[in-house]
PDB file of C-alpha atoms and ligand atoms in Angstrom:
ATOM      1  CA  MET A  27       0.000   0.000   0.000  1.00 48.00           C
ATOM      2  CA  SER A  28       1.208   3.511  -0.813  1.00 50.00           C
ATOM      3  CA  ALA A  29       2.404   5.653   2.079  1.00 49.00           C
ATOM      4  CA  THR A  30       1.321   8.833   0.282  1.00 59.00           C
ATOM      5  CA  LYS A  31      -1.515  10.544   2.084  1.00 55.00           C
ATOM      6  CA  PRO A  32      -4.406  11.329  -0.267  1.00 58.00           C
ATOM      7  CA  LEU A  33      -5.146  15.046  -0.377  1.00 66.00           C
ATOM      8  CA  PRO A  34      -8.566  16.665  -0.656  1.00 71.00           C
ATOM      9  CA  GLU A  35      -9.400  17.705  -4.212  1.00 80.00           C
ATOM     10  CA  SER A  36     -11.861  20.081  -5.849  1.00 93.00           C
ATOM     11  CA  VAL A  37     -13.288  19.629  -9.334  1.00 95.00           C
ATOM     12  CA  LEU A  38     -11.898  22.025 -11.941  1.00 96.00           C
ATOM     13  CA  ILE A  39     -13.341  20.418 -15.106  1.00 97.00           C
ATOM     14  CA  SER A  40     -16.293  18.067 -14.767  1.00 96.00           C
ATOM     15  CA  GLU A  41     -16.661  14.771 -16.602  1.00 97.00           C
ATOM     16  CA  SER A  42     -19.422  16.103 -18.883  1.00 98.00           C
ATOM     17  CA  CYS A  43     -17.427  19.229 -19.696  1.00 98.00           C
ATOM     18  CA  LEU A  44     -14.389  17.080 -20.624  1.00 98.00           C
ATOM     19  CA  GLN A  45     -16.433  14.763 -22.814  1.00 98.00           C
ATOM     20  CA  ASN A  46     -18.215  17.627 -24.649  1.00 98.00           C
ATOM     21  CA  ARG A  47     -14.931  19.341 -25.451  1.00 98.00           C
ATOM     22  CA  ILE A  48     -13.314  16.059 -26.562  1.00 98.00           C
ATOM     23  CA  ARG A  49     -16.210  15.475 -28.956  1.00 97.00           C
ATOM     24  CA  GLU A  50     -15.560  18.946 -30.441  1.00 97.00           C
ATOM     25  CA  LEU A  51     -11.852  18.173 -30.812  1.00 98.00           C
ATOM     26  CA  GLY A  52     -12.710  14.844 -32.474  1.00 96.00           C
ATOM     27  CA  THR A  53     -14.903  16.622 -35.026  1.00 95.00           C
ATOM     28  CA  GLN A  54     -12.235  19.228 -35.763  1.00 96.00           C
ATOM     29  CA  ILE A  55      -9.469  16.625 -36.138  1.00 97.00           C
ATOM     30  CA  SER A  56     -11.564  14.366 -38.346  1.00 94.00           C
ATOM     31  CA  THR A  57     -12.297  17.362 -40.610  1.00 93.00           C
ATOM     32  CA  ASP A  58      -8.643  18.410 -40.766  1.00 95.00           C
ATOM     33  CA  TYR A  59      -7.382  14.901 -41.585  1.00 95.00           C
ATOM     34  CA  GLU A  60     -10.259  13.806 -43.810  1.00 91.00           C
ATOM     35  CA  ASN A  61      -9.336  10.889 -46.105  1.00 90.00           C
ATOM     36  CA  ARG A  62      -5.833  10.611 -44.685  1.00 93.00           C
ATOM     37  CA  GLU A  63      -4.012   8.200 -42.433  1.00 95.00           C
ATOM     38  CA  LEU A  64      -3.209   9.736 -39.057  1.00 97.00           C
ATOM     39  CA  ILE A  65      -0.910   8.391 -36.374  1.00 96.00           C
ATOM     40  CA  LEU A  66      -2.074   9.330 -32.889  1.00 97.00           C
ATOM     41  CA  LEU A  67       1.105   9.437 -30.810  1.00 96.00           C
ATOM     42  CA  GLY A  68       0.182   9.210 -27.138  1.00 96.00           C
ATOM     43  CA  VAL A  69       2.597  10.425 -24.474  1.00 95.00           C
ATOM     44  CA  LEU A  70       2.542   7.907 -21.618  1.00 94.00           C
ATOM     45  CA  ARG A  71       1.239   7.743 -19.059  1.00 93.00           C
ATOM     46  CA  GLY A  72      -0.787  10.882 -18.448  1.00 95.00           C
ATOM     47  CA  SER A  73      -2.530  11.009 -21.821  1.00 97.00           C
ATOM     48  CA  VAL A  74      -4.061   7.507 -21.808  1.00 97.00           C
ATOM     49  CA  LEU A  75      -7.649   8.395 -20.879  1.00 98.00           C
ATOM     50  CA  PHE A  76      -7.677  11.444 -23.148  1.00 98.00           C
ATOM     51  CA  PHE A  77      -6.100   9.382 -25.943  1.00 98.00           C
ATOM     52  CA  ALA A  78      -8.776   6.675 -25.633  1.00 98.00           C
ATOM     53  CA  ASP A  79     -11.682   9.131 -25.644  1.00 98.00           C
ATOM     54  CA  LEU A  80     -10.213  11.339 -28.373  1.00 98.00           C
ATOM     55  CA  SER A  81      -9.639   8.408 -30.714  1.00 97.00           C
ATOM     56  CA  ARG A  82     -13.271   7.354 -30.240  1.00 96.00           C
ATOM     57  CA  ALA A  83     -14.467  10.936 -30.752  1.00 96.00           C
ATOM     58  CA  ILE A  84     -12.660  11.012 -34.113  1.00 94.00           C
ATOM     59  CA  PHE A  85     -14.454   7.790 -35.048  1.00 90.00           C
ATOM     60  CA  GLY A  86     -17.788   9.190 -33.781  1.00 86.00           C
ATOM     61  CA  ALA A  87     -17.406  12.279 -35.966  1.00 86.00           C
ATOM     62  CA  GLN A  88     -17.008  10.008 -38.994  1.00 82.00           C
ATOM     63  CA  LEU A  89     -20.261   8.205 -38.147  1.00 77.00           C
ATOM     64  CA  THR A  90     -22.213  11.473 -38.139  1.00 77.00           C
ATOM     65  CA  ASP A  91     -20.677  12.491 -41.472  1.00 73.00           C
ATOM     66  CA  ALA A  92     -20.680   9.377 -43.666  1.00 69.00           C
ATOM     67  CA  GLY A  93     -18.365  10.829 -46.331  1.00 70.00           C
ATOM     68  CA  ARG A  94     -15.559  11.431 -43.875  1.00 75.00           C
ATOM     69  CA  GLU A  95     -12.861   8.879 -43.196  1.00 86.00           C
ATOM     70  CA  VAL A  96      -9.686   9.095 -41.150  1.00 88.00           C
ATOM     71  CA  GLN A  97      -7.569   5.982 -40.772  1.00 93.00           C
ATOM     72  CA  ILE A  98      -6.161   6.060 -37.271  1.00 95.00           C
ATOM     73  CA  ARG A  99      -3.091   4.214 -36.027  1.00 95.00           C
ATOM     74  CA  PHE A 100      -1.881   4.156 -32.432  1.00 95.00           C
ATOM     75  CA  GLU A 101       1.722   4.755 -31.336  1.00 94.00           C
ATOM     76  CA  PHE A 102       3.078   5.683 -27.905  1.00 94.00           C
ATOM     77  CA  VAL A 103       6.171   7.259 -26.416  1.00 94.00           C
ATOM     78  CA  GLN A 104       7.222   7.453 -22.803  1.00 92.00           C
ATOM     79  CA  LEU A 105       9.398  10.281 -21.510  1.00 90.00           C
ATOM     80  CA  THR A 106      10.915  11.237 -18.182  1.00 84.00           C
ATOM     81  CA  SER A 107      11.693  14.759 -17.154  1.00 78.00           C
ATOM     82  CA  TYR A 108      13.699  16.259 -14.338  1.00 68.00           C
ATOM     83  CA  HIS A 109      12.853  19.834 -13.487  1.00 61.00           C
ATOM     84  CA  ASN A 110      15.198  21.776 -11.254  1.00 56.00           C
ATOM     85  CA  SER A 111      15.101  25.547 -10.927  1.00 51.00           C
ATOM     86  CA  ARG A 112      18.911  25.811 -10.943  1.00 51.00           C
ATOM     87  CA  LYS A 113      19.622  23.525 -13.920  1.00 55.00           C
ATOM     88  CA  PRO A 114      18.150  23.382 -17.427  1.00 52.00           C
ATOM     89  CA  SER A 115      15.264  20.906 -17.695  1.00 65.00           C
ATOM     90  CA  ARG A 116      16.303  17.458 -18.872  1.00 81.00           C
ATOM     91  CA  VAL A 117      13.848  15.286 -20.766  1.00 82.00           C
ATOM     92  CA  GLN A 118      14.671  11.751 -21.897  1.00 82.00           C
ATOM     93  CA  LEU A 119      12.954   9.209 -24.110  1.00 82.00           C
ATOM     94  CA  ILE A 120      12.388   5.896 -22.293  1.00 76.00           C
ATOM     95  CA  HIS A 121      10.340   4.077 -24.887  1.00 78.00           C
ATOM     96  CA  GLY A 122       8.788   4.452 -28.347  1.00 77.00           C
ATOM     97  CA  GLY A 123       9.247   6.385 -31.564  1.00 69.00           C
ATOM     98  CA  SER A 124      10.142   4.361 -34.634  1.00 74.00           C
ATOM     99  CA  ASP A 125      11.099   4.623 -38.289  1.00 74.00           C
ATOM    100  CA  TYR A 126       7.463   3.801 -38.975  1.00 83.00           C
ATOM    101  CA  LEU A 127       6.660   7.497 -38.489  1.00 89.00           C
ATOM    102  CA  GLU A 128       8.671   8.423 -41.595  1.00 91.00           C
ATOM    103  CA  GLN A 129       6.508  10.278 -44.138  1.00 94.00           C
ATOM    104  CA  ARG A 130       3.367   9.876 -41.962  1.00 95.00           C
ATOM    105  CA  HIS A 131       0.995  12.446 -40.504  1.00 97.00           C
ATOM    106  CA  VAL A 132       1.568  12.428 -36.733  1.00 97.00           C
ATOM    107  CA  LEU A 133      -0.601  14.003 -34.034  1.00 98.00           C
ATOM    108  CA  ILE A 134       1.051  14.150 -30.604  1.00 97.00           C
ATOM    109  CA  VAL A 135      -1.569  13.585 -27.885  1.00 98.00           C
ATOM    110  CA  GLU A 136      -0.482  15.161 -24.579  1.00 97.00           C
ATOM    111  CA  ASP A 137      -2.178  15.462 -21.202  1.00 97.00           C
ATOM    112  CA  ILE A 138      -0.835  18.894 -20.264  1.00 97.00           C
ATOM    113  CA  VAL A 139       1.692  21.437 -21.517  1.00 96.00           C
ATOM    114  CA  ASP A 140       3.280  23.326 -18.649  1.00 94.00           C
ATOM    115  CA  THR A 141       6.833  24.685 -19.087  1.00 92.00           C
ATOM    116  CA  GLY A 142       6.924  23.328 -22.658  1.00 94.00           C
ATOM    117  CA  HIS A 143      10.209  21.421 -22.197  1.00 93.00           C
ATOM    118  CA  THR A 144       8.671  17.983 -22.732  1.00 93.00           C
ATOM    119  CA  LEU A 145       6.906  18.995 -25.924  1.00 95.00           C
ATOM    120  CA  LYS A 146       9.967  20.813 -27.275  1.00 95.00           C
ATOM    121  CA  PHE A 147      12.114  17.714 -26.686  1.00 93.00           C
ATOM    122  CA  LEU A 148       9.555  15.410 -28.295  1.00 94.00           C
ATOM    123  CA  SER A 149       9.055  17.668 -31.338  1.00 94.00           C
ATOM    124  CA  GLU A 150      12.812  17.846 -31.919  1.00 93.00           C
ATOM    125  CA  TYR A 151      13.166  14.086 -31.518  1.00 92.00           C
ATOM    126  CA  LEU A 152      10.315  13.400 -33.953  1.00 93.00           C
ATOM    127  CA  ARG A 153      11.887  15.654 -36.559  1.00 92.00           C
ATOM    128  CA  THR A 154      14.801  13.183 -36.735  1.00 91.00           C
ATOM    129  CA  LEU A 155      12.310  10.459 -37.769  1.00 91.00           C
ATOM    130  CA  ASN A 156      11.245  12.507 -40.805  1.00 94.00           C
ATOM    131  CA  PRO A 157       7.426  12.463 -40.522  1.00 95.00           C
ATOM    132  CA  LYS A 158       5.338  14.199 -43.206  1.00 97.00           C
ATOM    133  CA  THR A 159       3.615  16.484 -40.663  1.00 97.00           C
ATOM    134  CA  VAL A 160       3.598  16.799 -36.871  1.00 97.00           C
ATOM    135  CA  LYS A 161       0.828  18.541 -34.971  1.00 98.00           C
ATOM    136  CA  VAL A 162       0.048  18.703 -31.273  1.00 98.00           C
ATOM    137  CA  CYS A 163      -3.172  18.132 -29.353  1.00 98.00           C
ATOM    138  CA  THR A 164      -3.153  18.717 -25.602  1.00 98.00           C
ATOM    139  CA  LEU A 165      -6.046  18.330 -23.223  1.00 98.00           C
ATOM    140  CA  LEU A 166      -4.759  21.040 -20.870  1.00 98.00           C
ATOM    141  CA  ASP A 167      -2.549  24.066 -21.349  1.00 98.00           C
ATOM    142  CA  LYS A 168      -0.975  26.168 -18.588  1.00 96.00           C
ATOM    143  CA  PRO A 169       0.346  29.106 -20.662  1.00 95.00           C
ATOM    144  CA  SER A 170       1.387  31.100 -17.587  1.00 93.00           C
ATOM    145  CA  GLN A 171       4.083  28.502 -16.840  1.00 88.00           C
ATOM    146  CA  ARG A 172       5.728  28.431 -20.268  1.00 94.00           C
ATOM    147  CA  GLN A 173       9.556  28.585 -20.288  1.00 92.00           C
ATOM    148  CA  VAL A 174      10.122  27.637 -23.932  1.00 94.00           C
ATOM    149  CA  PRO A 175       7.837  28.536 -26.848  1.00 94.00           C
ATOM    150  CA  VAL A 176       5.926  25.604 -28.349  1.00 96.00           C
ATOM    151  CA  ALA A 177       3.266  25.460 -31.060  1.00 96.00           C
ATOM    152  CA  ILE A 178       0.013  23.717 -30.070  1.00 98.00           C
ATOM    153  CA  ASP A 179      -2.606  23.027 -32.730  1.00 98.00           C
ATOM    154  CA  TYR A 180      -5.510  21.723 -30.620  1.00 98.00           C
ATOM    155  CA  ILE A 181      -6.126  22.711 -26.997  1.00 98.00           C
ATOM    156  CA  GLY A 182      -8.866  21.237 -24.830  1.00 98.00           C
ATOM    157  CA  PHE A 183      -8.763  23.760 -21.991  1.00 98.00           C
ATOM    158  CA  GLU A 184      -6.488  26.564 -20.827  1.00 98.00           C
ATOM    159  CA  ILE A 185      -6.129  26.317 -17.062  1.00 97.00           C
ATOM    160  CA  PRO A 186      -4.609  28.585 -14.402  1.00 95.00           C
ATOM    161  CA  ASP A 187      -1.370  27.828 -12.577  1.00 92.00           C
ATOM    162  CA  ALA A 188      -2.490  25.008 -10.276  1.00 92.00           C
ATOM    163  CA  PHE A 189      -1.384  21.417  -9.831  1.00 93.00           C
ATOM    164  CA  VAL A 190      -4.127  19.271 -11.314  1.00 95.00           C
ATOM    165  CA  VAL A 191      -4.876  15.563 -11.146  1.00 95.00           C
ATOM    166  CA  GLY A 192      -7.368  13.132 -12.616  1.00 96.00           C
ATOM    167  CA  TYR A 193      -8.307  11.858 -16.049  1.00 97.00           C
ATOM    168  CA  GLY A 194      -4.823  10.356 -16.480  1.00 97.00           C
ATOM    169  CA  LEU A 195      -2.867  12.942 -14.497  1.00 96.00           C
ATOM    170  CA  ASP A 196      -1.333  11.787 -11.237  1.00 93.00           C
ATOM    171  CA  TYR A 197       0.068  12.880  -7.938  1.00 92.00           C
ATOM    172  CA  ALA A 198       2.587  10.207  -6.832  1.00 90.00           C
ATOM    173  CA  GLN A 199       0.821   7.760  -9.198  1.00 91.00           C
ATOM    174  CA  GLN A 200      -2.563   8.381  -7.535  1.00 92.00           C
ATOM    175  CA  TYR A 201      -5.749   9.939  -8.939  1.00 94.00           C
ATOM    176  CA  ARG A 202      -5.189   8.873 -12.577  1.00 95.00           C
ATOM    177  CA  ASN A 203      -8.578   7.124 -12.719  1.00 95.00           C
ATOM    178  CA  LEU A 204     -10.714  10.105 -11.689  1.00 95.00           C
ATOM    179  CA  PRO A 205     -13.146  10.810 -14.557  1.00 96.00           C
ATOM    180  CA  TYR A 206     -12.707  14.597 -14.057  1.00 96.00           C
ATOM    181  CA  ILE A 207      -9.867  17.111 -13.570  1.00 97.00           C
ATOM    182  CA  ALA A 208      -9.332  18.285 -10.005  1.00 96.00           C
ATOM    183  CA  VAL A 209      -7.044  20.711  -8.198  1.00 95.00           C
ATOM    184  CA  LEU A 210      -5.216  19.351  -5.183  1.00 87.00           C
ATOM    185  CA  ASP A 211      -5.795  21.371  -2.071  1.00 78.00           C
ATOM    186  CA  GLU A 212      -2.473  21.046  -0.274  1.00 69.00           C
ATOM    187  CA  THR A 213      -3.652  22.603   2.995  1.00 62.00           C
TER     188      THR A 213
HETATM  189  P1  5GP B 321       6.325  20.427 -19.173  1.00 83.88           P
HETATM  190  O1  5GP B 321       7.543  19.741 -19.728  1.00 83.88           O
HETATM  191  O2  5GP B 321       5.467  21.117 -20.184  1.00 83.88           O
HETATM  192  O3  5GP B 321       6.689  21.339 -18.023  1.00 83.88           O
HETATM  193  O4  5GP B 321       5.482  19.350 -18.425  1.00 83.88           O
HETATM  194  C1  5GP B 321       4.812  18.360 -19.013  1.00 83.88           C
HETATM  195  C2  5GP B 321       4.584  17.238 -18.022  1.00 83.88           C
HETATM  196  O5  5GP B 321       4.647  17.665 -16.640  1.00 83.88           O
HETATM  197  C3  5GP B 321       3.191  16.709 -18.200  1.00 83.88           C
HETATM  198  O6  5GP B 321       3.141  15.729 -19.220  1.00 83.88           O
HETATM  199  C4  5GP B 321       2.883  16.172 -16.822  1.00 83.88           C
HETATM  200  O7  5GP B 321       3.385  14.858 -16.700  1.00 83.88           O
HETATM  201  C5  5GP B 321       3.638  17.081 -15.874  1.00 83.88           C
HETATM  202  N1  5GP B 321       2.757  18.140 -15.321  1.00 83.88           N
HETATM  203  C6  5GP B 321       2.818  19.453 -15.566  1.00 83.88           C
HETATM  204  N2  5GP B 321       1.859  20.121 -14.894  1.00 83.88           N
HETATM  205  C7  5GP B 321       1.167  19.187 -14.195  1.00 83.88           C
HETATM  206  C8  5GP B 321       0.026  19.236 -13.310  1.00 83.88           C
HETATM  207  O8  5GP B 321      -0.570  20.275 -12.999  1.00 83.88           O
HETATM  208  N3  5GP B 321      -0.396  18.044 -12.807  1.00 83.88           N
HETATM  209  C9  5GP B 321       0.212  16.856 -13.092  1.00 83.88           C
HETATM  210  N4  5GP B 321      -0.320  15.763 -12.535  1.00 83.88           N
HETATM  211  N5  5GP B 321       1.274  16.770 -13.920  1.00 83.88           N
HETATM  212  C10 5GP B 321       1.746  17.931 -14.476  1.00 83.88           C
END
């Protein structure tokens, strides 16, 4: 059993609000990639719930518009990052990324963009694999925390500077299975 004490949490984005916005993103993405093959590249582990719902929302948008087809493939990468205020951020690839991405349309699916270091590292790494296009879809964006500029094509929600959990996002590996986004009250 984990020794970490669970902290009280308050809902920031409800389950229904998340699902409505994800449906909108699915419609937009299926329009933008109509009649193409798209590789959804999930960033483990935080994006898994968003990835699963977004991929189904893209499919759902096709059902409501019979002429539209996007062939979706799944790929994943796993990264670690060490943030320290006195040293430059260091991000490393643990797993994933392959030559298969060469000349393909790739959509990075992220849980949250905070300082931007993770996304910058991943974008630079992907460039070495020579994909046809790379775009970025993040569920959450904390623009007030940005340290490096990054381009984001699809944003679920902009949120204020708070540590959030749920819907894939963790605190010490807890809270990932909450169906909503919550702010941890550390008092
Ligand atoms: P960045 O490199 O943009 O600073 O951070 C990206 C990663 O930091 C995210 O993929 C996530 O793992 C973690 N992160 C940043 N902000 C939060 C937050 O508010 N809550 C949680 N649970 N993780 C966060």
